Short mmCIF file of C-alpha atoms in Angstrom, two decimals:
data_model
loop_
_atom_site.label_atom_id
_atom_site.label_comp_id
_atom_site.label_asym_id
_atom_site.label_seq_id
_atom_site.Cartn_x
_atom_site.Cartn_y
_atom_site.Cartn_z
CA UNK A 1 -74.73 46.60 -129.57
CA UNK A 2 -76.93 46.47 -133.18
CA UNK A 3 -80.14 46.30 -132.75
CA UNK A 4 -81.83 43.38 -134.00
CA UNK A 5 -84.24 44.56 -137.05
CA UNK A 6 -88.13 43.95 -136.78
CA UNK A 7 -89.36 41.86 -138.71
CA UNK A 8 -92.89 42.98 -140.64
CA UNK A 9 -95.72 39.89 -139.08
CA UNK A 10 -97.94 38.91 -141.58
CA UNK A 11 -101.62 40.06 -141.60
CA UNK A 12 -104.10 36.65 -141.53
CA UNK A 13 -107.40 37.37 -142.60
CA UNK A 14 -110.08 34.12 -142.55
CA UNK A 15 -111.83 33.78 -145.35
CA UNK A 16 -114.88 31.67 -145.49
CA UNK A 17 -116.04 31.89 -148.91
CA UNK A 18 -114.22 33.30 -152.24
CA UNK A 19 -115.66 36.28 -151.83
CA UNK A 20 -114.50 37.11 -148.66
CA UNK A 21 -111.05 35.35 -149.22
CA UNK A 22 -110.66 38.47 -152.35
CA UNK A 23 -112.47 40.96 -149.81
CA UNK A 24 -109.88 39.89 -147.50
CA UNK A 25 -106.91 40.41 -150.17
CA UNK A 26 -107.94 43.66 -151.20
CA UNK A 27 -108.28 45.36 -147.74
CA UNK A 28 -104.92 44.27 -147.00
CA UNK A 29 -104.62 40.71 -146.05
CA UNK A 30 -101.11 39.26 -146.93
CA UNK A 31 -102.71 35.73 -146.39
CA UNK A 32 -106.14 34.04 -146.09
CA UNK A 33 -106.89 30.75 -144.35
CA UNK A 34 -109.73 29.01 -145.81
CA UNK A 35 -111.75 25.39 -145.24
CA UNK A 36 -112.13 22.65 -147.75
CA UNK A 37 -115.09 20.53 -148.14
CA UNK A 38 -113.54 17.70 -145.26
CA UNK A 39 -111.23 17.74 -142.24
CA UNK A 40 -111.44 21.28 -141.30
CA UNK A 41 -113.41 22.59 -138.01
CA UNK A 42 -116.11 24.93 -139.60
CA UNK A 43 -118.61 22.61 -141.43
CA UNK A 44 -121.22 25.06 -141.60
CA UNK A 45 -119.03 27.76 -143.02
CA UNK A 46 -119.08 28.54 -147.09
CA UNK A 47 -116.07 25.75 -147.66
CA UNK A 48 -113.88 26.06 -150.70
CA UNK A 49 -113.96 23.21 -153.85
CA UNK A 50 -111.08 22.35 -155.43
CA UNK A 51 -112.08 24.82 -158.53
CA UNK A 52 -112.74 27.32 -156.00
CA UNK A 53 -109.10 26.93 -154.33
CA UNK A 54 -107.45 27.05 -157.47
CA UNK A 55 -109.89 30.51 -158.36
CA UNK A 56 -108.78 31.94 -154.80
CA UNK A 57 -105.01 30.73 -155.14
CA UNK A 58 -104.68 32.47 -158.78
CA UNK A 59 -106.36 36.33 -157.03
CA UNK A 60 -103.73 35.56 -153.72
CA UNK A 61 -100.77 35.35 -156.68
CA UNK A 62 -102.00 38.16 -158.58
CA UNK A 63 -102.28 40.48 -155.08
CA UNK A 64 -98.98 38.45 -154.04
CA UNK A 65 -100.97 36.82 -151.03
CA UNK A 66 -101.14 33.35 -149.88
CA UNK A 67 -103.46 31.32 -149.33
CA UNK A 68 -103.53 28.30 -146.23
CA UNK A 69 -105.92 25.52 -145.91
CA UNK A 70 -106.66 25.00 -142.37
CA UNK A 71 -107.37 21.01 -141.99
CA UNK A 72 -107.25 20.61 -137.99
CA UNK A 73 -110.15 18.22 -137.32
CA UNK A 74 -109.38 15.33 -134.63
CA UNK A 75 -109.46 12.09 -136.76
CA UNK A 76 -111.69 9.04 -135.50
CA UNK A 77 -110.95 5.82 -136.94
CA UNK A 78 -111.96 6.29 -140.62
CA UNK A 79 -111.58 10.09 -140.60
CA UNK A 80 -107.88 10.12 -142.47
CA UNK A 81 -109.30 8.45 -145.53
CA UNK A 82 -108.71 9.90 -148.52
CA UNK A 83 -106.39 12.31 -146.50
CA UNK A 84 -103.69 11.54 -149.04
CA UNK A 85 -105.48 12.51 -152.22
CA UNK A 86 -106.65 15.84 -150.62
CA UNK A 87 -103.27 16.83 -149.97
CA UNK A 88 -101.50 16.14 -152.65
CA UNK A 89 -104.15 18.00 -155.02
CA UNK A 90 -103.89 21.26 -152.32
CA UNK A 91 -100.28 21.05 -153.06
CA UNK A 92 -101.09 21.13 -156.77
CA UNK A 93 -103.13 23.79 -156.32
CA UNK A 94 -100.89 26.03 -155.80
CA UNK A 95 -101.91 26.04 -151.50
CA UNK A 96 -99.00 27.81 -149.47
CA UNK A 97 -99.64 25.79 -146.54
CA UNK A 98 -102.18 23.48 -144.81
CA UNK A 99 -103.13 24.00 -140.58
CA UNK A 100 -103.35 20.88 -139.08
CA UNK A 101 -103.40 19.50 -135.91
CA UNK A 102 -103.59 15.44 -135.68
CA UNK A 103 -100.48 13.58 -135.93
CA UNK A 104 -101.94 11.06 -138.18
CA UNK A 105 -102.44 13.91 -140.65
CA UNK A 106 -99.46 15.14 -140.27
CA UNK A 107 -97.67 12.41 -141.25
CA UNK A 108 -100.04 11.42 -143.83
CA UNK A 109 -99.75 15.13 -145.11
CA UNK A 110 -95.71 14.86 -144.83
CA UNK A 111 -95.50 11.46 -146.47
CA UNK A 112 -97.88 11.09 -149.52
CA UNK A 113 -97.57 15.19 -150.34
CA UNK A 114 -94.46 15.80 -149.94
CA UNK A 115 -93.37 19.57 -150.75
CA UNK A 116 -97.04 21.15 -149.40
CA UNK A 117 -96.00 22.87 -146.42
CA UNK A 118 -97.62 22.15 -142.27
CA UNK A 119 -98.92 24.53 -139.72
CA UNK A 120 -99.19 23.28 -136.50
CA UNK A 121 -103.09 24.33 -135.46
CA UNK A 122 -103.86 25.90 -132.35
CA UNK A 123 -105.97 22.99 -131.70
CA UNK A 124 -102.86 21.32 -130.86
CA UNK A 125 -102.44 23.19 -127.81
CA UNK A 126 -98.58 24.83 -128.52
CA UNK A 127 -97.85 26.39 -124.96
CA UNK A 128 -93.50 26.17 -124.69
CA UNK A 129 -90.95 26.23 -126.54
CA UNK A 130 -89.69 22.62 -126.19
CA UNK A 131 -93.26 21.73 -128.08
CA UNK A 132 -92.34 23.90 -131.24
CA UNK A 133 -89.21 22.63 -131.30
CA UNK A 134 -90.20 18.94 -131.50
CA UNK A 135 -92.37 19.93 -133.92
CA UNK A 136 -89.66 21.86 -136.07
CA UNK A 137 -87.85 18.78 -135.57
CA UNK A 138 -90.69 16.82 -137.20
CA UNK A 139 -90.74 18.61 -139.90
CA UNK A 140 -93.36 21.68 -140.04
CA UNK A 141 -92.86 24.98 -140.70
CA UNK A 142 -95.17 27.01 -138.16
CA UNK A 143 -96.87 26.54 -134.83
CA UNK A 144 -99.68 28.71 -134.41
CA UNK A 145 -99.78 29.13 -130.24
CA UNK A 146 -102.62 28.18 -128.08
CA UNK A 147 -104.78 30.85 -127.13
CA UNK A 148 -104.08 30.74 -123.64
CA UNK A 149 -100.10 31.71 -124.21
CA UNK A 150 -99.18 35.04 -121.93
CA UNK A 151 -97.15 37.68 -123.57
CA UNK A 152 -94.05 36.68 -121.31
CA UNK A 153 -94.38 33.46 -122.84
CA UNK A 154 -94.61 34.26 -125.70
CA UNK A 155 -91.48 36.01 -125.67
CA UNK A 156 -89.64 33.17 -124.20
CA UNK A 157 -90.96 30.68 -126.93
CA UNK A 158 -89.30 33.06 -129.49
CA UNK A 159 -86.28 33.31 -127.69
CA UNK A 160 -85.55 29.77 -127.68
CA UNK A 161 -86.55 29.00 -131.00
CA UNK A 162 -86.69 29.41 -134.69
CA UNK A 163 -89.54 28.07 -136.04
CA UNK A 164 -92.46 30.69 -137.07
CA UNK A 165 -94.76 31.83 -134.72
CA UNK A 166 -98.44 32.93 -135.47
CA UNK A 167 -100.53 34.22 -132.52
CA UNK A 168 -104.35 34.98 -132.59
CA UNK A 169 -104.95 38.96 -132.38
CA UNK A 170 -108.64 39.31 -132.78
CA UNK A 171 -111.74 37.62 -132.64
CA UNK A 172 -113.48 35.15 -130.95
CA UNK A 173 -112.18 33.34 -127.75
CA UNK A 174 -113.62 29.83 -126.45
CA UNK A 175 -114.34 28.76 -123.24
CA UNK A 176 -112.35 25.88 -123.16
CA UNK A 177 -109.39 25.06 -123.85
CA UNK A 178 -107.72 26.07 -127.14
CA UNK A 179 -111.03 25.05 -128.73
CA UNK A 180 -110.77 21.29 -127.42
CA UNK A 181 -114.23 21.10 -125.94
CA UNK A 182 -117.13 18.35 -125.54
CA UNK A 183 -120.08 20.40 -124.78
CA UNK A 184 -121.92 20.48 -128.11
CA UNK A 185 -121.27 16.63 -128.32
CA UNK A 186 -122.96 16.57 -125.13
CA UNK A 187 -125.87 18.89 -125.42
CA UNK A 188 -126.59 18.62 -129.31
CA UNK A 189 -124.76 15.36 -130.52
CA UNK A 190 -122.31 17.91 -132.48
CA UNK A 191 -118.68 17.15 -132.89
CA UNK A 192 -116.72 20.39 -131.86
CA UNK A 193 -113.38 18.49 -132.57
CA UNK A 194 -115.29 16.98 -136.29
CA UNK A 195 -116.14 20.47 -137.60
CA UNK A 196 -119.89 20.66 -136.07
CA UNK A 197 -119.59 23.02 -132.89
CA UNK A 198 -122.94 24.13 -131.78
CA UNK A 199 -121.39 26.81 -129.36
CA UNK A 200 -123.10 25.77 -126.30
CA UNK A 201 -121.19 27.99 -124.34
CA UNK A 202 -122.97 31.10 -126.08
CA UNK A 203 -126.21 29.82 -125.10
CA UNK A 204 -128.27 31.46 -122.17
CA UNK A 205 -128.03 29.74 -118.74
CA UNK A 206 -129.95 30.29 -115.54
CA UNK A 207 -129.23 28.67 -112.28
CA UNK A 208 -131.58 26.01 -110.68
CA UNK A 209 -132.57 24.65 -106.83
CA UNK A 210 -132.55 20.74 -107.42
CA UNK A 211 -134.01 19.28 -103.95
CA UNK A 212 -134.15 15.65 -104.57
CA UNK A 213 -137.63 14.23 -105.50
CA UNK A 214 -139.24 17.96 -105.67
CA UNK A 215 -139.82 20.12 -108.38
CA UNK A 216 -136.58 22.58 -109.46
CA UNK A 217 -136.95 26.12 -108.72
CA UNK A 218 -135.81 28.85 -110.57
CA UNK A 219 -133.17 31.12 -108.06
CA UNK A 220 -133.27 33.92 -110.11
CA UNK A 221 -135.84 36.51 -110.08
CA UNK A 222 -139.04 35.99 -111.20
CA UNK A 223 -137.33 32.74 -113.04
CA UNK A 224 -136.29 34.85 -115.76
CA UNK A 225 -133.03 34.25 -117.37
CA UNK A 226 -130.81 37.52 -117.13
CA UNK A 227 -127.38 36.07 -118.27
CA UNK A 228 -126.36 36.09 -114.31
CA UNK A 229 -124.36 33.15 -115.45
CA UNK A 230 -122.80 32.20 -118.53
CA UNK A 231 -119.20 29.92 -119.82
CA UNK A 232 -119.19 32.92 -123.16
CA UNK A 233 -116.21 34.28 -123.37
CA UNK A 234 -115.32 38.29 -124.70
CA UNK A 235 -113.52 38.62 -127.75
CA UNK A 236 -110.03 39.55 -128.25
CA UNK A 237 -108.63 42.72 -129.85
CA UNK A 238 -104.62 43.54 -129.77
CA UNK A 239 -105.03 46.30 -131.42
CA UNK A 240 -103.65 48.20 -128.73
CA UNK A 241 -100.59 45.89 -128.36
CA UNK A 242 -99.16 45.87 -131.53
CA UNK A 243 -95.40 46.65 -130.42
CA UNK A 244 -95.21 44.01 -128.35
CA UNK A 245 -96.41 41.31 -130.91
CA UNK A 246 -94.08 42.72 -133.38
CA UNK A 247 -91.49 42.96 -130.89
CA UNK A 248 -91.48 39.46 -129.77
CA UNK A 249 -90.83 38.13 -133.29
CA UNK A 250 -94.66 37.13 -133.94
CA UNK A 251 -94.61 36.05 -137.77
CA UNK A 252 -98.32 36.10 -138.80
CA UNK A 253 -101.19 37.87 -137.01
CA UNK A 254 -104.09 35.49 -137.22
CA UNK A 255 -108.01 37.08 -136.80
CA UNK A 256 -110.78 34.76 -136.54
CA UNK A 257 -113.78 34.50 -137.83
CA UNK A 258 -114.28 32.36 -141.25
CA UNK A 259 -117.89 32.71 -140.56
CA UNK A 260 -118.17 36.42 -140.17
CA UNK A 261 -119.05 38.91 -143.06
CA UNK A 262 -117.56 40.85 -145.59
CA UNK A 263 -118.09 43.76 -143.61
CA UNK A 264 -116.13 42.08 -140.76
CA UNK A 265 -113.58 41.05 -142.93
CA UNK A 266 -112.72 43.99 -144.52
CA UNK A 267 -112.89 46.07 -141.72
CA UNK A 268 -110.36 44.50 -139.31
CA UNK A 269 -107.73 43.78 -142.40
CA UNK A 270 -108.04 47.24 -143.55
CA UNK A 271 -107.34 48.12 -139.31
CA UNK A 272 -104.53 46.12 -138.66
CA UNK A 273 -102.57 46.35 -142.03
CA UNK A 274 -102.48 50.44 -141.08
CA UNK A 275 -101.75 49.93 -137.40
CA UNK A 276 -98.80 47.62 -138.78
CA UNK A 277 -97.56 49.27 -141.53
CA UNK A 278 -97.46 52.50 -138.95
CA UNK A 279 -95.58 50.57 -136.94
CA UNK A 280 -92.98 49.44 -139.26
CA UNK A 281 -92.33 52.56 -140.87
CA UNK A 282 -91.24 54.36 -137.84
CA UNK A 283 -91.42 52.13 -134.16
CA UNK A 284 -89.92 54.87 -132.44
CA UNK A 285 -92.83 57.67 -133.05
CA UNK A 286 -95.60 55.04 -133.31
CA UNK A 287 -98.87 56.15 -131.79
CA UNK A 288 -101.69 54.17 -131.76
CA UNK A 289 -104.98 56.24 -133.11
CA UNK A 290 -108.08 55.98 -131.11
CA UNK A 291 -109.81 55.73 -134.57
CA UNK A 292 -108.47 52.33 -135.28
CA UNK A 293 -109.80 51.57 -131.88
CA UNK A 294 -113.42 53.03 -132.95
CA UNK A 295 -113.20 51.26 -136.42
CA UNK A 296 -113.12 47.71 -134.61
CA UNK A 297 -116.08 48.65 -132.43
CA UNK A 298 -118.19 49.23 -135.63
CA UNK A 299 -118.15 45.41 -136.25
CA UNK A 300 -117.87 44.05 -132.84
CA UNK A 301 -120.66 41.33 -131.43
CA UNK A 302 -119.09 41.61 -128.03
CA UNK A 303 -117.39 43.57 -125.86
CA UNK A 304 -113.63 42.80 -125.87
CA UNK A 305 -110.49 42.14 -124.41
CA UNK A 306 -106.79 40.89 -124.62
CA UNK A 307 -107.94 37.22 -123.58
CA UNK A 308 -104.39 35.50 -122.17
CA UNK A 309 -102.07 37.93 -123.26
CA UNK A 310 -101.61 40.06 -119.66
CA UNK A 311 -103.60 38.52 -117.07
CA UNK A 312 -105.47 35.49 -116.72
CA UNK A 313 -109.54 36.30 -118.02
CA UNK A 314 -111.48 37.29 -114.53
CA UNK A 315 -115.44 37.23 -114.63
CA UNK A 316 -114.54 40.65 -116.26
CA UNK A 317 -113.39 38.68 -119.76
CA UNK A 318 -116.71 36.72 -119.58
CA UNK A 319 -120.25 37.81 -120.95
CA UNK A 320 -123.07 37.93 -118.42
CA UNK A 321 -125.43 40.59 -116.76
CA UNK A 322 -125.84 44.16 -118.36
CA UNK A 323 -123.73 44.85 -121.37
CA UNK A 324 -121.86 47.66 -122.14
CA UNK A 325 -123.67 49.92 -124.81
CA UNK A 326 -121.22 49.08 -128.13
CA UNK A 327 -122.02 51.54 -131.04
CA UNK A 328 -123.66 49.18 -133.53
CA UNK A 329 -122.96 49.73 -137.42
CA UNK A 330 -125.04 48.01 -139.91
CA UNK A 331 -123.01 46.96 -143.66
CA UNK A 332 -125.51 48.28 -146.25
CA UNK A 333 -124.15 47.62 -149.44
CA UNK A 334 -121.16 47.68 -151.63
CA UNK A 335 -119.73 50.02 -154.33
CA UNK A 336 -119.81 48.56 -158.04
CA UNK A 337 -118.53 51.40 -160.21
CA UNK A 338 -118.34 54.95 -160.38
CA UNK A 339 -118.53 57.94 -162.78
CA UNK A 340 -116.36 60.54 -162.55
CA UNK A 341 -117.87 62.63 -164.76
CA UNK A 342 -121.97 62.54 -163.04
CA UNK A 343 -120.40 61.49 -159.43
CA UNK A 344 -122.76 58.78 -159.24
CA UNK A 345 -121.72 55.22 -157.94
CA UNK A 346 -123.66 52.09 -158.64
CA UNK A 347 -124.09 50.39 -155.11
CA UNK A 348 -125.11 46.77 -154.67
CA UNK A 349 -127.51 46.93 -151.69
CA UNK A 350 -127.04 44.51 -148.51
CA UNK A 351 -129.09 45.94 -145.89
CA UNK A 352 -132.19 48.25 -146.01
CA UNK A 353 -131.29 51.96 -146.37
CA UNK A 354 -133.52 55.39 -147.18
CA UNK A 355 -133.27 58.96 -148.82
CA UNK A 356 -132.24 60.65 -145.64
CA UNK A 357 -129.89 58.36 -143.87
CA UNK A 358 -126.33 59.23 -142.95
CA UNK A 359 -123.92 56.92 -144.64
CA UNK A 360 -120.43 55.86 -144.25
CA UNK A 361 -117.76 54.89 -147.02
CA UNK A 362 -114.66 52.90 -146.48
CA UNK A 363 -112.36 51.30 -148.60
CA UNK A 364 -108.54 49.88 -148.31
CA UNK A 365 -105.80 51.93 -146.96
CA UNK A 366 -107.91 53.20 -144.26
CA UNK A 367 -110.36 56.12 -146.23
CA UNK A 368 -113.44 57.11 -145.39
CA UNK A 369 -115.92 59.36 -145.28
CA UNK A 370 -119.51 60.35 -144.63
CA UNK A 371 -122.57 61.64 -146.00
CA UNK A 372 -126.67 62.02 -146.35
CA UNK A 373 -128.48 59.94 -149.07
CA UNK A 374 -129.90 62.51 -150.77
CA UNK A 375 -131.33 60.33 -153.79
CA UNK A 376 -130.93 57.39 -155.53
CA UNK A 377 -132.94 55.46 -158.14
CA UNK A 378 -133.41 51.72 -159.07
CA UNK A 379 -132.21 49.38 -162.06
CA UNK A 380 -134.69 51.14 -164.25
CA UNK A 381 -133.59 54.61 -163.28
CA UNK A 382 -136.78 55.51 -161.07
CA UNK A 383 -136.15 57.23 -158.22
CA UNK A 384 -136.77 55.59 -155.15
CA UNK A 385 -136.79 56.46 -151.23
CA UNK A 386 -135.54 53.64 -149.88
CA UNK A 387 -133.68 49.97 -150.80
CA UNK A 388 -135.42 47.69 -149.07
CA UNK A 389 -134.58 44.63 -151.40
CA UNK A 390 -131.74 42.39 -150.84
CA UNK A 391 -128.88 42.66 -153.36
CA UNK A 392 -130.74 45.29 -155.64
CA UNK A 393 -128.56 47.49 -157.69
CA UNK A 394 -129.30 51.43 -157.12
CA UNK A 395 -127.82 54.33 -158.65
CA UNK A 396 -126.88 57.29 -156.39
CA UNK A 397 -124.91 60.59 -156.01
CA UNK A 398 -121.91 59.98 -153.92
CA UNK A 399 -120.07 63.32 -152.82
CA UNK A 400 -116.61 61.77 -153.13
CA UNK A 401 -114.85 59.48 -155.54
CA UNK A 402 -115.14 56.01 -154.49
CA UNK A 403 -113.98 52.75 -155.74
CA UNK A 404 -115.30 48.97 -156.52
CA UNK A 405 -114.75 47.56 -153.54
CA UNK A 406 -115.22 49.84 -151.12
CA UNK A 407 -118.12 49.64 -148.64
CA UNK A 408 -120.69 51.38 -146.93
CA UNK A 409 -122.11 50.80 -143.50
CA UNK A 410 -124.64 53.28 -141.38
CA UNK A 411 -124.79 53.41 -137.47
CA UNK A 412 -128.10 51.52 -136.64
CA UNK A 413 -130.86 53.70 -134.86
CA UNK A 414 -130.89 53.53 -131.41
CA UNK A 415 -134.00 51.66 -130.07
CA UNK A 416 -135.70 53.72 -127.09
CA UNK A 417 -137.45 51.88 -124.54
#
């Protein structure tokens, strides 16, 4: 019997601002999903104007990327209007696809901008296969799963049907369920299903006697809060499972995180595009390198997991007590050019660095290297010890050629108590 072939997923960066959307892109992203300025779920992130879209869309084309418009709020009465115009100028844009989740902008979506392609969002919950069907049957073109979809699952979804999958692969995991949660409504009048989530589950907890008509009292020690209890969930990382996603006929990767950095973003692109492409070019011998495994750690904010994917999360997948000590990087700045012929690189500073510190370079394809700061001088070519300016331009000596575009991070100190 042939073997079916395996189909290369996509790699699905998020991109919440144009800079990151092209950071994205050039560390190996073969799609972005962005927000626009209504009817997405990340009103505090750096949302995209129209001119901004059509800046993004015209990079994605020249890098042959796509770019999706994720527009998966939960419409109130009111909500959809103007849905109409928004869509039909993100189809004329040049958008790939929008992410949506409520029916009524679905249809309005399908109707009045007809051509513009639909995403089912995982606010929407997608758990079997009859779902994705129904919704193939409607009309869309991909179903991006709900987080809490097992790996066995997930292969019987693609068994029994034909519709595109995406699946969530890294990043951040919420407490409830698939994202559709009331606690910041509750406990800071913030919509979580309108695009204002105040992450209440991330907040610090302690737990309280309640004796009716007495005073509470604290039951933890000394009444200080020690994170004995907490809803925050772990992050996810599948690093480590790529053959199975690929495998199971998963068609886009998705990370999260349209509000992380451009340190973040690059990072995990640049990880999974080599993990992948390793992959594809020969399943048979693939062998996954602890060194994408370390890479991720360098821009992790918590420890992490495989959320759904094996088990069901224990108080293992959940963040409370002690933490395990993570190796904590710290992005420092960015290379702007370089000359060949002196070896020095013009770096745009983003985090305080000194004469003395070891440094790290990375740029796409997975290349990096280290090295000491041995000198470096400012905009008007006096030498200086340290950058301790945000966004300054400095001049240094760089011991291999680098590239615009590629970053540099150092490993914070450690603090000693």
């Amino acid at each position: 019997m042939q073997k079916t072939a395996l189909k290369r997923p996509e790699v699905l960066a998020p991109a919440g601002t144009l800079e990151k959307l092209k950071t994205a892109i050039h560390y190996g992203a073969d799609a972005v999903y962005i927000g626009g300025d209504a009817y997405g779920l990340r009103s505090r992130a750096g949302n995209f104007s129209f001119e901004e879209m059509a800046e993004g869309v015209a990079f994605a084309n020249e890098h042959k990327a796509k770019v999706y418009v994720a527009a998966n709020m939960v419409t109130h009465e009111g909500n959809e209007k103007g849905a109409g115009d928004f869509f039909r100028t993100l189809r004329d844009i040049g958008i790939s696809a929008v992410i949506v989740s409520d029916p009524a902008l679905i249809e309005i979506c399908a109707t009045e901008a007809p051509g513009l392609p639909i995403h089912l969002s995982t606010q929407a919950s997608a758990t079997n296969y009859e779902t994705l069907e129904f919704w193939r049957e409607e009309g869309l073109e991909r179903v991006v799963l709900a987080r809490e979809v097992s790996m066995e699952e997930l292969a019987e979804i693609r068994k029994n049907t034909s519709i595109q999958i995406e699946a969530f692969i890294h990043g951040a995991m919420c407490i409830s369920y698939s994202g559709r949660c009331t606690l910041s409504n509750h406990m800071s009048m913030r919509d979580a299903n309108r695009g204002g989530c105040s992450q209440s589950c991330r907040w610090k907890y302690e737990l309280f006697d309640m004796p009716f008509a007495k005073e509470h009292r604290s039951l933890t020690e000394n009444g200080e809060v020690t994170e004995e209890f907490s809803m925050s969930a772990v992050d996810m990382s599948m690093i480590e499972h790529i053959p199975d996603l690929v495998q199971n006929g998963v068609d886009s990767l998705k990370i999260e995180g349209r509000m992380k950095s451009i340190h973040y973003v690059s990072t995990v692109a640049n990880v999974y595009k080599t993990a992948i492409d390793s992959y594809m070019a020969d399943p048979e011998n693939y062998v996954l390198k602890q060194e994408w495994v370390d890479e991720l750690w360098k821009v992790a904010q918590r420890e992490l997991s495989t959320g759904f994917y094996y088990h069901t999360p224990t108080e293992n997948e959940q963040l409370f007590g002690p933490r395990r000590k993570i190796p904590v990087y710290q992005f420092i700045g960015e290379v702007l050019s370089y000359d060949e012929s002196s070896g020095i690189a013009t770096i745009r500073q983003r985090n305080h660095f000194s004469v003395g510190d070891e440094i790290e370079f990375y740029g796409p394809n997975f290349e990096h290297f280290h090295q000491n700061v041995m000198e470096m001088k400012n905009e008007d070519d006096e030498s200086i010890d340290r950058a301790p300016n945000p966004m300054m331009i400095v001049t240094m000596p760089v011991a291999q050629v680098v590239k615009p575009g590629d970053m540099i991070r150092r490993k914070k100190p450690e603090v000693t108590k």
